[in-house]
Short mmCIF file of C-alpha atoms in Angstrom, two decimals:
data_model
loop_
_atom_site.label_atom_id
_atom_site.label_comp_id
_atom_site.label_asym_id
_atom_site.label_seq_id
_atom_site.Cartn_x
_atom_site.Cartn_y
_atom_site.Cartn_z
CA MET A 1 -36.16 -36.46 60.74
CA ALA A 2 -34.19 -36.35 57.64
CA ASP A 3 -35.56 -35.03 54.44
CA ALA A 4 -37.15 -37.69 51.96
CA LYS A 5 -35.47 -37.72 48.65
CA VAL A 6 -37.87 -37.07 45.76
CA ILE A 7 -37.18 -38.64 42.24
CA PRO A 8 -38.44 -36.44 39.45
CA PHE A 9 -40.79 -38.20 36.84
CA ASP A 10 -38.56 -36.71 34.12
CA ASP A 11 -34.94 -35.27 35.01
CA ASP A 12 -34.50 -31.97 33.30
CA ARG A 13 -30.96 -32.44 32.79
CA SER A 14 -31.38 -35.74 30.67
CA ARG A 15 -34.06 -34.18 28.87
CA GLY A 16 -31.84 -31.17 28.09
CA SER A 17 -29.04 -33.27 26.91
CA ARG A 18 -31.32 -35.14 24.72
CA GLY A 19 -32.30 -32.04 23.09
CA ALA A 20 -28.96 -30.32 22.74
CA GLY A 21 -27.79 -33.92 21.18
CA SER A 22 -30.68 -33.82 18.54
CA ARG A 23 -29.84 -30.35 17.70
CA ARG A 24 -26.02 -30.92 17.07
CA ARG A 25 -26.91 -33.90 15.06
CA GLY A 26 -29.16 -31.88 13.13
CA SER A 27 -26.64 -29.09 12.26
CA ALA A 28 -23.85 -31.78 11.82
CA ALA A 29 -26.26 -33.45 8.96
CA GLU A 30 -26.66 -30.14 7.60
CA SER A 31 -23.21 -29.39 7.03
CA ALA A 32 -21.49 -32.54 6.56
CA PRO A 33 -21.73 -34.98 3.30
CA VAL A 34 -24.15 -37.79 3.36
CA GLY A 35 -23.92 -41.16 2.54
CA GLU A 36 -26.37 -44.36 2.41
CA GLY A 37 -26.08 -46.48 5.61
CA PRO A 38 -27.39 -49.77 6.72
CA GLY A 39 -31.37 -49.86 6.24
CA GLY A 40 -31.19 -46.98 3.51
CA GLU A 41 -31.05 -44.21 5.64
CA LEU A 42 -29.01 -41.20 5.23
CA GLN A 43 -26.21 -40.98 7.41
CA PRO A 44 -23.71 -37.89 7.86
CA LEU A 45 -20.55 -39.14 6.62
CA PRO A 46 -17.61 -39.02 9.22
CA VAL A 47 -15.63 -35.62 9.12
CA ARG A 48 -11.91 -35.82 10.08
CA GLY A 49 -10.99 -33.94 13.32
CA ALA A 50 -7.54 -32.73 11.97
CA ALA A 51 -6.54 -29.21 12.41
CA GLY A 52 -8.01 -26.60 9.51
CA GLN A 53 -10.76 -29.41 8.80
CA GLY A 54 -13.42 -28.62 11.06
CA PRO A 55 -14.04 -30.62 14.58
CA ALA A 56 -15.06 -33.97 14.68
CA PRO A 57 -18.51 -34.91 15.22
CA GLU A 58 -19.96 -35.99 18.60
CA PRO A 59 -21.03 -39.53 18.93
CA GLU A 60 -24.67 -39.99 18.54
CA GLU A 61 -26.62 -41.16 21.26
CA PRO A 62 -28.45 -44.24 21.14
CA ASP A 63 -31.97 -44.53 20.13
CA GLU A 64 -34.34 -43.83 22.75
CA SER A 65 -37.96 -45.58 22.92
CA PRO A 66 -40.47 -45.12 25.57
CA GLY A 67 -39.69 -48.50 26.78
CA ALA A 68 -35.60 -48.01 27.09
CA ARG A 69 -36.33 -45.52 29.98
CA PRO A 70 -37.81 -47.53 32.93
CA THR A 71 -35.68 -45.50 35.71
CA ALA A 72 -36.94 -42.20 34.41
CA GLU A 73 -40.71 -42.54 33.84
CA GLY A 74 -41.42 -46.02 35.33
CA GLY A 75 -42.99 -46.70 38.83
CA GLY A 76 -40.08 -48.60 40.79
CA GLU A 77 -38.77 -45.58 42.35
CA ASP A 78 -42.08 -44.01 43.37
CA GLY A 79 -42.81 -47.16 45.10
CA GLY A 80 -39.80 -46.46 47.74
CA GLU A 81 -41.08 -43.14 48.10
CA ASP A 82 -44.58 -43.99 48.90
CA GLY A 83 -43.24 -46.59 51.18
CA GLY A 84 -40.95 -44.21 52.94
CA LEU A 85 -44.15 -41.89 53.19
CA GLU A 86 -46.50 -44.63 54.58
CA ARG A 87 -43.82 -45.51 57.30
CA ARG A 88 -43.56 -41.95 58.53
CA VAL A 89 -47.45 -41.79 58.53
CA ALA A 90 -47.75 -45.08 60.51
CA ALA A 91 -45.12 -43.92 62.95
CA GLY A 92 -46.89 -40.66 63.54
CA LEU A 93 -50.27 -42.05 63.88
CA SER A 94 -48.57 -44.75 66.51
CA PHE A 95 -47.29 -41.95 68.41
CA LEU A 96 -50.52 -40.08 68.22
CA ARG A 97 -52.20 -43.40 69.67
CA ARG A 98 -49.76 -43.79 72.34
CA ARG A 99 -50.18 -40.21 73.41
CA LEU A 100 -54.03 -40.38 73.63
CA THR A 101 -54.19 -43.63 75.51
CA GLY A 102 -51.61 -42.68 77.89
CA ASP A 103 -49.21 -45.52 76.68
CA TYR A 104 -45.65 -43.70 77.47
CA GLU A 105 -43.52 -43.35 80.47
CA VAL A 106 -42.51 -40.50 82.22
CA ASP A 107 -40.03 -40.35 85.33
CA ASP A 108 -40.43 -39.02 88.95
CA PHE A 109 -39.66 -35.79 87.73
CA GLY A 110 -42.20 -35.71 84.86
CA TYR A 111 -39.62 -36.05 82.21
CA ASP A 112 -41.12 -37.33 78.91
CA ALA A 113 -38.09 -38.78 76.68
CA GLU A 114 -40.29 -39.59 73.68
CA LEU A 115 -42.12 -36.54 73.45
CA THR A 116 -39.00 -34.49 74.15
CA ASP A 117 -36.98 -36.21 71.45
CA GLN A 118 -39.83 -36.42 68.62
CA VAL A 119 -41.77 -33.18 69.32
CA LEU A 120 -40.11 -30.53 71.54
CA MET A 121 -36.36 -30.89 70.42
CA SER A 122 -37.91 -30.41 66.64
CA LEU A 123 -39.42 -27.24 67.88
CA LEU A 124 -36.48 -25.81 69.42
CA ARG A 125 -34.17 -26.98 66.65
CA PRO A 126 -34.93 -24.52 63.97
CA VAL A 127 -34.36 -21.73 66.53
CA TYR A 128 -30.94 -23.18 67.46
CA GLU A 129 -29.76 -24.01 63.97
CA LYS A 130 -31.20 -21.16 62.02
CA TYR A 131 -32.22 -18.28 64.08
CA PHE A 132 -29.39 -18.11 66.59
CA ARG A 133 -26.91 -20.26 64.44
CA VAL A 134 -25.42 -21.72 67.63
CA GLU A 135 -21.56 -22.82 67.45
CA VAL A 136 -20.64 -25.42 69.97
CA LYS A 137 -16.98 -26.26 71.37
CA GLY A 138 -15.67 -28.74 73.96
CA VAL A 139 -18.77 -30.64 74.08
CA GLU A 140 -16.31 -33.72 74.30
CA ASN A 141 -15.67 -32.40 77.92
CA ILE A 142 -18.95 -33.52 78.96
CA PRO A 143 -18.76 -37.05 80.43
CA ALA A 144 -19.83 -40.24 78.11
CA GLN A 145 -21.47 -41.58 81.16
CA GLY A 146 -22.31 -41.14 84.84
CA GLY A 147 -23.36 -37.88 86.54
CA ALA A 148 -21.78 -34.26 86.11
CA LEU A 149 -22.86 -31.01 87.09
CA ILE A 150 -22.64 -28.14 84.15
CA VAL A 151 -22.37 -24.84 85.55
CA ALA A 152 -23.33 -21.61 82.97
CA ASN A 153 -23.76 -18.31 83.15
CA HIS A 154 -27.27 -16.88 82.85
CA SER A 155 -28.37 -14.04 80.56
CA GLY A 156 -31.07 -12.55 77.66
CA THR A 157 -33.97 -11.32 79.81
CA LEU A 158 -35.91 -14.28 78.86
CA PRO A 159 -33.90 -17.85 79.83
CA LEU A 160 -33.66 -18.98 76.02
CA ASP A 161 -29.93 -19.85 76.97
CA GLY A 162 -30.80 -22.68 78.98
CA LEU A 163 -33.11 -24.29 76.22
CA MET A 164 -30.23 -23.70 73.59
CA MET A 165 -27.76 -25.33 76.13
CA GLN A 166 -30.06 -28.11 76.28
CA VAL A 167 -30.25 -28.65 72.23
CA ALA A 168 -26.42 -28.41 72.25
CA VAL A 169 -25.92 -31.26 74.63
CA HIS A 170 -28.76 -33.40 72.89
CA ASP A 171 -27.66 -32.88 69.21
CA HIS A 172 -23.85 -32.96 69.48
CA HIS A 173 -22.70 -35.02 72.58
CA PRO A 174 -21.32 -38.42 70.94
CA ALA A 175 -22.95 -40.32 73.67
CA ASP A 176 -26.58 -38.85 72.91
CA ARG A 177 -26.82 -37.51 76.23
CA HIS A 178 -29.70 -35.18 77.58
CA LEU A 179 -29.35 -32.36 80.02
CA ARG A 180 -31.59 -31.86 83.07
CA LEU A 181 -31.98 -28.32 84.00
CA LEU A 182 -32.57 -26.83 87.45
CA ALA A 183 -35.12 -24.11 87.20
CA ALA A 184 -36.74 -21.49 89.43
CA ASP A 185 -39.90 -21.70 91.24
CA LEU A 186 -41.43 -19.00 88.85
CA VAL A 187 -41.24 -21.50 85.97
CA PHE A 188 -43.33 -24.00 87.87
CA VAL A 189 -46.06 -21.73 88.73
CA LEU A 190 -46.66 -20.28 85.22
CA PRO A 191 -49.55 -22.13 83.30
CA VAL A 192 -48.53 -24.14 80.06
CA VAL A 193 -44.53 -23.41 80.90
CA ASN A 194 -44.95 -25.52 83.85
CA GLU A 195 -46.04 -28.60 81.91
CA LEU A 196 -43.34 -28.04 79.01
CA ALA A 197 -40.56 -27.71 81.51
CA ARG A 198 -41.66 -31.03 83.32
CA LYS A 199 -41.71 -32.66 79.75
CA LEU A 200 -38.14 -31.24 78.93
CA GLY A 201 -36.81 -32.78 82.04
CA HIS A 202 -36.55 -29.62 84.15
CA THR A 203 -37.02 -29.55 87.73
CA LEU A 204 -37.04 -27.32 90.94
CA ALA A 205 -33.48 -25.86 91.67
CA CYS A 206 -32.92 -27.28 95.12
CA ALA A 207 -30.14 -29.46 96.43
CA GLU A 208 -32.41 -32.78 97.15
CA ASP A 209 -33.50 -32.73 93.33
CA ALA A 210 -30.30 -32.25 92.08
CA GLU A 211 -28.70 -35.11 94.22
CA ARG A 212 -31.20 -37.43 93.07
CA LEU A 213 -30.55 -36.58 89.43
CA LEU A 214 -26.84 -36.76 89.94
CA ALA A 215 -27.04 -40.07 91.79
CA GLN A 216 -28.87 -41.62 88.91
CA GLY A 217 -26.08 -40.82 86.60
CA GLU A 218 -27.72 -37.76 84.82
CA LEU A 219 -26.36 -34.46 83.44
CA VAL A 220 -27.67 -31.41 85.50
CA GLY A 221 -27.52 -27.83 84.30
CA VAL A 222 -27.49 -25.11 86.79
CA MET A 223 -27.20 -21.16 86.22
CA PRO A 224 -26.09 -20.12 89.62
CA GLU A 225 -26.58 -16.19 88.85
CA GLY A 226 -30.52 -16.67 88.80
CA PHE A 227 -32.53 -13.65 88.24
CA LYS A 228 -29.53 -11.38 88.83
CA GLY A 229 -27.92 -12.44 85.64
CA ILE A 230 -30.90 -12.85 83.73
CA GLY A 231 -32.46 -9.57 84.58
CA LYS A 232 -29.28 -7.37 84.55
CA PRO A 233 -29.06 -4.16 82.67
CA PHE A 234 -27.56 -4.15 79.16
CA GLY A 235 -24.59 -2.05 80.36
CA GLU A 236 -23.57 -4.82 82.50
CA ARG A 237 -23.59 -7.75 79.74
CA TYR A 238 -20.94 -10.36 80.04
CA LYS A 239 -20.27 -9.27 83.70
CA LEU A 240 -21.07 -12.25 85.85
CA GLN A 241 -23.19 -11.67 88.91
CA ARG A 242 -22.49 -13.33 92.36
CA PHE A 243 -22.86 -17.27 92.44
CA GLY A 244 -25.24 -17.85 95.27
CA ARG A 245 -23.70 -19.51 98.19
CA GLY A 246 -22.08 -22.18 96.15
CA GLY A 247 -24.48 -24.76 96.99
CA PHE A 248 -24.17 -26.21 93.66
CA VAL A 249 -20.69 -27.00 94.51
CA SER A 250 -21.67 -28.63 97.86
CA THR A 251 -24.25 -30.98 95.67
CA ALA A 252 -21.28 -31.95 93.55
CA LEU A 253 -18.79 -32.68 96.52
CA ARG A 254 -21.55 -34.98 98.08
CA GLN A 255 -22.03 -37.03 94.90
CA GLY A 256 -18.51 -36.85 93.67
CA VAL A 257 -19.53 -35.64 90.10
CA PRO A 258 -17.30 -33.31 88.22
CA ILE A 259 -18.35 -29.75 87.52
CA VAL A 260 -18.31 -28.72 83.72
CA PRO A 261 -18.18 -24.93 83.34
CA CYS A 262 -20.21 -23.52 80.36
CA SER A 263 -19.86 -19.96 78.75
CA ILE A 264 -22.57 -18.73 76.54
CA VAL A 265 -21.99 -15.70 74.12
CA GLY A 266 -24.72 -14.25 72.39
CA ALA A 267 -27.49 -14.47 74.60
CA GLU A 268 -27.07 -11.00 76.26
CA GLU A 269 -27.93 -9.03 73.19
CA ILE A 270 -31.19 -11.04 72.23
CA TYR A 271 -33.32 -8.63 74.42
CA PRO A 272 -31.44 -5.42 75.48
CA MET A 273 -32.36 -4.57 78.61
CA ILE A 274 -32.36 -0.69 79.01
CA GLY A 275 -34.88 -0.27 81.66
CA ASN A 276 -36.87 -2.13 84.57
CA SER A 277 -40.29 -1.51 85.38
CA LYS A 278 -40.26 -2.12 89.18
CA THR A 279 -44.08 -1.07 89.80
CA LEU A 280 -45.17 -3.57 86.90
CA ALA A 281 -42.99 -6.32 88.29
CA ARG A 282 -44.62 -6.19 91.65
CA LEU A 283 -48.12 -6.22 90.27
CA LEU A 284 -47.26 -9.21 88.26
CA GLY A 285 -45.25 -10.99 90.88
CA PHE A 286 -42.11 -11.01 88.51
CA PRO A 287 -38.66 -10.34 89.74
CA TYR A 288 -38.24 -7.72 87.18
CA PHE A 289 -40.28 -6.06 84.14
CA PRO A 290 -37.83 -5.41 81.44
CA LEU A 291 -37.79 -2.64 79.13
CA THR A 292 -35.91 -2.77 75.88
CA PRO A 293 -35.73 -0.71 72.57
CA THR A 294 -38.73 -2.80 71.20
CA PHE A 295 -40.72 -4.13 74.13
CA PRO A 296 -43.50 -3.09 75.22
CA TRP A 297 -43.51 -0.44 72.74
CA LEU A 298 -43.99 -2.64 69.50
CA GLY A 299 -46.58 -5.01 71.41
CA PRO A 300 -46.46 -8.62 70.71
CA LEU A 301 -43.47 -7.84 67.97
CA GLY A 302 -41.44 -6.44 70.34
CA ALA A 303 -41.25 -9.91 72.15
CA VAL A 304 -39.14 -11.20 69.17
CA PRO A 305 -35.56 -11.73 70.02
CA LEU A 306 -32.84 -10.37 67.90
CA PRO A 307 -31.37 -12.91 65.70
CA THR A 308 -27.98 -12.76 67.21
CA LYS A 309 -24.92 -15.43 66.55
CA TRP A 310 -24.59 -17.57 69.44
CA THR A 311 -21.50 -19.59 70.85
CA ILE A 312 -21.45 -22.22 73.34
CA GLN A 313 -18.32 -23.57 75.02
CA PHE A 314 -17.76 -26.20 77.57
CA GLY A 315 -14.69 -26.11 79.49
CA GLU A 316 -12.66 -28.96 80.91
CA PRO A 317 -14.23 -30.59 83.99
CA ILE A 318 -13.25 -29.95 87.47
CA PRO A 319 -13.15 -33.31 89.47
CA THR A 320 -14.56 -33.42 93.07
CA ASP A 321 -14.19 -37.32 93.50
CA GLY A 322 -11.04 -36.77 95.24
CA TYR A 323 -12.47 -35.03 98.27
CA ALA A 324 -13.55 -36.76 101.55
CA PRO A 325 -17.28 -36.77 102.12
CA GLU A 326 -17.38 -33.94 104.90
CA ALA A 327 -15.59 -31.82 102.26
CA ALA A 328 -19.33 -30.74 101.42
CA GLU A 329 -19.63 -28.91 104.62
CA ASP A 330 -16.36 -27.06 104.42
CA PRO A 331 -17.10 -23.47 103.67
CA VAL A 332 -13.53 -22.29 102.58
CA LEU A 333 -13.31 -25.54 100.08
CA MET A 334 -16.71 -24.29 98.58
CA PHE A 335 -15.73 -20.79 98.35
CA ASN A 336 -12.59 -21.37 96.42
CA LEU A 337 -14.24 -23.98 94.08
CA THR A 338 -17.18 -21.77 93.51
CA ASP A 339 -14.42 -18.91 92.76
CA GLN A 340 -12.53 -21.30 90.36
CA VAL A 341 -15.80 -22.11 88.42
CA ARG A 342 -16.82 -18.78 88.08
CA GLU A 343 -13.31 -17.49 87.16
CA GLN A 344 -13.08 -19.95 84.40
CA ILE A 345 -16.56 -19.39 82.99
CA GLN A 346 -15.59 -15.31 82.96
CA HIS A 347 -12.45 -15.82 81.48
CA THR A 348 -13.73 -18.05 78.29
CA LEU A 349 -16.37 -15.18 77.82
CA TYR A 350 -13.97 -12.90 77.47
CA LYS A 351 -11.75 -14.88 75.22
CA LEU A 352 -14.96 -15.56 73.11
CA LEU A 353 -15.86 -11.94 73.00
CA VAL A 354 -12.55 -11.03 71.49
CA GLN A 355 -12.85 -13.71 68.87
CA ARG A 356 -16.28 -12.73 67.96
CA ARG A 357 -16.38 -10.73 64.56
CA SER A 358 -20.13 -9.38 65.07
CA VAL A 359 -22.85 -9.50 67.33
CA PHE A 360 -24.98 -11.01 64.34
CA PHE A 361 -22.47 -12.85 62.25
#
């Protein structure tokens, strides 16, 4: 929501200029000869501005009476501001009424477009813009309409990279598209996280859900490295892990949608993972339990990510609509396309790392 424009009751600049003008008029009256003007008032006589004869006086400002300043001190401007505030309040109350009465729509996967646009994206946007200061490149490579599969690297100990990629597409794509992420099973068994993920449009990382979304013309995001990528040691940062069995390529081939490689730089350093407590991971049912320079040693404060500078680049799409339907069952083709996507992402990561000035700037 854009910031409301505030019109001050009395502009300091105009007030200051009037004071300065009064002082200038006073000094001119003290230094220049005076004569009698209309109405018997004493007026300073004009002083020639020729060289050696002193500067020419500044023109007098017109007389300002209280009734001559309706714009600065009147109520016309404030009425517009009040009207804008009233509209925002009314819109907010209408939103709350719809939420409380259930008068809103979600799709078969639980995606709540209104809540995502008006609330969840507004919560993620400050992190995206102010904290990580994400720079987006190549967003025009994402198709303006129809299904497409965005394949990205995965890193950072916690899956913030997927959320930032989702904000990047939502806020920067010229066609205002929304990205539907495929998430691991763990996301949908955690309380609160499960509900929020569904509202944001995330769904289970399985071929059936992915094909349904692509058939509906949706953008689908997948990070094939999975927990191997997000939970890798800091010493292996920006080295892509194995891309599974290439199931995402098979899904794209069945639907005939393009594959858009995506490279994310900056997420690797938010939680430098220097160790993994496998015992705690087994007890908690997690795939890993990260040990970083700040967590768990500093408690909750150690869970705050480092404010690294991010870059997200979307590469040129790899078309799949030129293959026959039975190509999805060809293991050689799937391996070749998977390797092509992986190599393109890795090459772009190296290029972005070379261009990066600093981890934080």
